[in-house]
Structures are given as structure tokens and as C-alpha cells.
Amino acid sequence: MSATVLILPGWQGSGPEHWQMRWADRHGYAVVEQNDWQRPRRGDWLARLDEVVIDTPGPLVLAAHSLGCIQVAAWAAVSQQTSRIRGALLVAPGDVEMPELKELLPGWQPIMRQPLPFKSTVVGSQNDPFCSVERAQGLAQDWGAQWVDLGLAGHINAESSLGDWPEGHALLQTLLKE
């Protein structure tokens, strides 16, 4: 049975030019919608992901961006549904422990750093304003994830001019085939 891809946007959601929304439009992937994109509450976001996982039949692959990556790690630490996940593509994790983000995103600290119970790939950038490359590599290591360095790609979002980001989609396809 082929896996269903769940798109997990970060704080403030992903606009129409973001690779996540382009993938959802082009490939029919399901976007996990949150009740409040502006003031994300960790408990609400984890409960919502659990609901979607429970309600979606078959195996799943997660494609998360920024706060969505932190959501996946936190969810994996508490959910009883993790066996349903075949893999996770975790792109540009947001460092919610940075002083600038800590104030804006209360309740998201600490970042859960236990090994993820499913195969995962973390993609980071050398010049991400929301997470240093060293922090992103450390998260990948703690999560037991493969590390992919995208070079100078900013926050790996719409402003990074990636378009449909076929290289990222190839990484997702690898997880889908496992």
C-alpha cells in the first residue's frame, strides 16, 4: 500500500508559492490545517496531528517545515500513533529555543530531542535566520535523522526561490519508497 503524504506547515502557515503548497496542489498531498497559525499552541498542534493520523488510513509520510519539524519531534514523544509513520522529511527546523523565537512561540520549549521512531531526513541551510546550521545538524543527530545541507538557501521557503523544489521532492520520494 502506498503511503499518504501529510504536509505540516510551520508558524503562520505556508503561502501558495511555498514548496509545501505547490506539492499539495501538484501531487494531491494533504495539508494538516491548524486552528491558529498566528499563535500556535503546542498541545493544540499535537492533538490536531494525532487526529489527522488517526483519521487517515494506511501508512503515512510527513513533510514538515520549520515549526512543523518541532511539532513532529514533540508529537513523536507522546503519540501512540507513531507506528503509522513510514518516514518524515523535516525541512529547516525552527530553533524555538533562540531568544528571539522563545518569546514569540511560548510553550514550544524545550525542543524534544529523542530519536524519532521512524526514518527521517533533516534538510538545513547554511544561512537560515531561524536556525543555525550547527543547531540543525545537532537536531538531525539527536533525532537519528539523515542530514542534508542545502547550502545557502535561507529558511528553505517561498523566499528561497525553490519553485516546486524537485530535489526536495526526490528526498520525499526516497522516504515513500522505503
CSV table of C-alpha atoms in Angstrom, one decimal:
chain,number,residue,atom,x,y,z
A,1,MET,CA,0.0,0.0,0.0
A,2,SER,CA,1.4,3.4,-0.9
A,3,ALA,CA,1.8,6.0,1.8
A,4,THR,CA,-0.2,9.2,2.1
A,5,VAL,CA,1.8,12.4,2.5
A,6,LEU,CA,0.8,14.8,5.2
A,7,ILE,CA,2.1,18.4,4.8
A,8,LEU,CA,2.9,20.1,8.1
A,9,PRO,CA,3.5,23.9,7.6
A,10,GLY,CA,5.2,25.9,10.3
A,11,TRP,CA,4.3,29.0,12.2
A,12,GLN,CA,1.9,31.3,10.1
A,13,GLY,CA,1.3,28.5,7.6
A,14,SER,CA,2.8,28.3,4.1
A,15,GLY,CA,1.6,30.6,1.3
A,16,PRO,CA,0.8,29.5,-2.3
A,17,GLU,CA,4.4,29.9,-3.5
A,18,HIS,CA,5.9,27.8,-0.7
A,19,TRP,CA,7.1,24.3,-1.9
A,20,GLN,CA,4.7,22.7,0.6
A,21,MET,CA,1.6,24.2,-1.0
A,22,ARG,CA,3.0,23.6,-4.5
A,23,TRP,CA,3.4,19.9,-3.7
A,24,ALA,CA,-0.1,19.8,-2.2
A,25,ASP,CA,-1.5,21.3,-5.4
A,26,ARG,CA,0.6,19.3,-7.8
A,27,HIS,CA,0.6,15.9,-6.1
A,28,GLY,CA,-2.6,16.0,-4.0
A,29,TYR,CA,-0.9,15.8,-0.6
A,30,ALA,CA,-3.0,16.5,2.4
A,31,VAL,CA,-2.2,19.7,4.4
A,32,VAL,CA,-2.7,19.4,8.2
A,33,GLU,CA,-4.6,22.6,8.9
A,34,GLN,CA,-4.2,24.2,12.3
A,35,ASN,CA,-6.9,26.2,14.2
A,36,ASP,CA,-4.5,29.2,14.8
A,37,TRP,CA,-1.5,29.7,12.6
A,38,GLN,CA,-0.5,33.0,14.2
A,39,ARG,CA,-0.5,31.9,17.9
A,40,PRO,CA,0.4,28.2,17.7
A,41,ARG,CA,-0.2,26.3,20.9
A,42,ARG,CA,1.9,23.1,21.1
A,43,GLY,CA,-0.9,21.0,22.7
A,44,ASP,CA,-3.4,22.0,20.1
A,45,TRP,CA,-1.0,21.3,17.2
A,46,LEU,CA,0.0,17.9,18.6
A,47,ALA,CA,-3.7,16.9,19.2
A,48,ARG,CA,-4.5,18.0,15.6
A,49,LEU,CA,-1.7,15.9,14.1
A,50,ASP,CA,-2.9,12.9,16.2
A,51,GLU,CA,-6.5,13.4,14.9
A,52,VAL,CA,-5.3,13.5,11.3
A,53,VAL,CA,-3.1,10.5,11.7
A,54,ILE,CA,-5.9,8.5,13.3
A,55,ASP,CA,-8.4,9.6,10.6
A,56,THR,CA,-6.1,8.9,7.6
A,57,PRO,CA,-6.0,5.2,6.6
A,58,GLY,CA,-2.8,3.4,5.6
A,59,PRO,CA,0.9,4.3,6.1
A,60,LEU,CA,1.9,8.0,6.2
A,61,VAL,CA,4.9,10.1,5.4
A,62,LEU,CA,5.3,13.6,6.9
A,63,ALA,CA,6.7,16.6,5.1
A,64,ALA,CA,7.3,19.3,7.7
A,65,HIS,CA,8.7,22.8,7.6
A,66,SER,CA,10.1,25.0,10.4
A,67,LEU,CA,7.8,24.8,13.4
A,68,GLY,CA,6.3,21.7,11.8
A,69,CYS,CA,9.6,19.9,12.4
A,70,ILE,CA,9.5,20.8,16.1
A,71,GLN,CA,5.8,19.6,16.1
A,72,VAL,CA,6.8,16.2,14.7
A,73,ALA,CA,9.5,15.7,17.3
A,74,ALA,CA,7.1,16.7,20.2
A,75,TRP,CA,4.3,14.6,18.7
A,76,ALA,CA,6.5,11.5,18.3
A,77,ALA,CA,7.5,11.8,22.0
A,78,VAL,CA,3.8,11.4,23.2
A,79,SER,CA,1.7,9.8,20.5
A,80,GLN,CA,0.7,6.2,20.3
A,81,GLN,CA,0.3,6.5,16.6
A,82,THR,CA,3.9,6.7,15.5
A,83,SER,CA,3.9,3.2,14.1
A,84,ARG,CA,1.7,4.6,11.3
A,85,ILE,CA,4.6,6.9,10.1
A,86,ARG,CA,6.8,5.4,7.4
A,87,GLY,CA,9.2,8.4,7.4
A,88,ALA,CA,9.5,12.2,7.8
A,89,LEU,CA,11.1,14.9,5.7
A,90,LEU,CA,12.0,17.7,8.2
A,91,VAL,CA,12.9,20.9,6.4
A,92,ALA,CA,14.5,24.0,8.0
A,93,PRO,CA,13.6,23.2,11.7
A,94,GLY,CA,12.9,26.4,13.6
A,95,ASP,CA,15.0,26.8,16.7
A,96,VAL,CA,12.2,27.8,19.1
A,97,GLU,CA,14.9,27.9,21.9
A,98,MET,CA,16.5,31.0,20.2
A,99,PRO,CA,15.8,34.1,22.4
A,100,GLU,CA,14.0,35.9,19.5
A,101,LEU,CA,11.7,32.9,18.9
A,102,LYS,CA,11.3,31.8,22.5
A,103,GLU,CA,9.2,35.0,23.3
A,104,LEU,CA,7.1,34.7,20.1
A,105,LEU,CA,6.4,31.0,20.5
A,106,PRO,CA,5.9,30.3,24.2
A,107,GLY,CA,5.2,26.7,25.1
A,108,TRP,CA,7.3,25.2,22.4
A,109,GLN,CA,10.4,24.7,24.6
A,110,PRO,CA,12.2,22.6,25.1
A,111,ILE,CA,12.7,21.0,21.7
A,112,MET,CA,12.2,17.3,22.1
A,113,ARG,CA,15.5,15.7,21.1
A,114,GLN,CA,14.8,12.0,21.4
A,115,PRO,CA,15.5,9.7,18.4
A,116,LEU,CA,12.4,9.6,16.2
A,117,PRO,CA,10.8,6.1,15.9
A,118,PHE,CA,10.7,6.3,12.1
A,119,LYS,CA,13.1,7.1,9.3
A,120,SER,CA,13.7,10.8,8.8
A,121,THR,CA,15.8,13.3,6.9
A,122,VAL,CA,16.5,16.8,8.1
A,123,VAL,CA,17.3,19.4,5.4
A,124,GLY,CA,19.0,22.6,6.6
A,125,SER,CA,20.7,25.7,5.2
A,126,GLN,CA,23.9,27.5,5.9
A,127,ASN,CA,22.1,30.8,6.3
A,128,ASP,CA,18.8,30.0,7.8
A,129,PRO,CA,17.9,33.0,10.0
A,130,PHE,CA,15.7,30.8,12.3
A,131,CYS,CA,18.2,28.0,13.0
A,132,SER,CA,22.0,27.9,12.7
A,133,VAL,CA,23.4,25.1,10.6
A,134,GLU,CA,25.1,23.7,13.7
A,135,ARG,CA,21.8,23.6,15.6
A,136,ALA,CA,20.0,21.9,12.6
A,137,GLN,CA,22.8,19.3,12.4
A,138,GLY,CA,22.5,18.7,16.1
A,139,LEU,CA,18.8,18.2,15.9
A,140,ALA,CA,19.3,15.8,13.0
A,141,GLN,CA,21.8,13.8,15.0
A,142,ASP,CA,19.6,13.7,18.1
A,143,TRP,CA,16.6,12.7,16.1
A,144,GLY,CA,18.6,9.9,14.4
A,145,ALA,CA,17.9,11.5,11.0
A,146,GLN,CA,19.9,11.7,7.8
A,147,TRP,CA,21.4,15.3,7.3
A,148,VAL,CA,21.2,17.1,4.0
A,149,ASP,CA,22.9,20.5,3.7
A,150,LEU,CA,21.2,22.7,1.1
A,151,GLY,CA,23.9,25.4,1.2
A,152,LEU,CA,22.8,29.0,1.1
A,153,ALA,CA,19.0,28.5,0.9
A,154,GLY,CA,17.8,30.7,3.7
A,155,HIS,CA,14.8,29.3,5.5
A,156,ILE,CA,14.0,27.0,2.6
A,157,ASN,CA,10.7,28.6,2.0
A,158,ALA,CA,9.0,30.7,-0.8
A,159,GLU,CA,11.6,33.4,-0.4
A,160,SER,CA,14.3,30.8,-1.3
A,161,SER,CA,13.0,30.7,-4.9
A,162,LEU,CA,12.9,26.9,-5.0
A,163,GLY,CA,9.7,26.7,-7.0
A,164,ASP,CA,8.4,23.2,-6.9
A,165,TRP,CA,11.7,22.1,-5.3
A,166,PRO,CA,12.2,18.9,-7.2
A,167,GLU,CA,15.4,18.0,-5.2
A,168,GLY,CA,13.3,18.1,-2.0
A,169,HIS,CA,10.5,16.0,-3.7
A,170,ALA,CA,13.2,13.4,-4.6
A,171,LEU,CA,14.1,13.2,-0.9
A,172,LEU,CA,10.4,12.7,-0.1
A,173,GLN,CA,10.1,10.0,-2.8
A,174,THR,CA,13.0,8.1,-1.1
A,175,LEU,CA,11.0,8.0,2.1
A,176,LEU,CA,7.9,7.0,0.3
A,177,LYS,CA,9.6,4.0,-1.3
A,178,GLU,CA,11.0,2.6,2.0
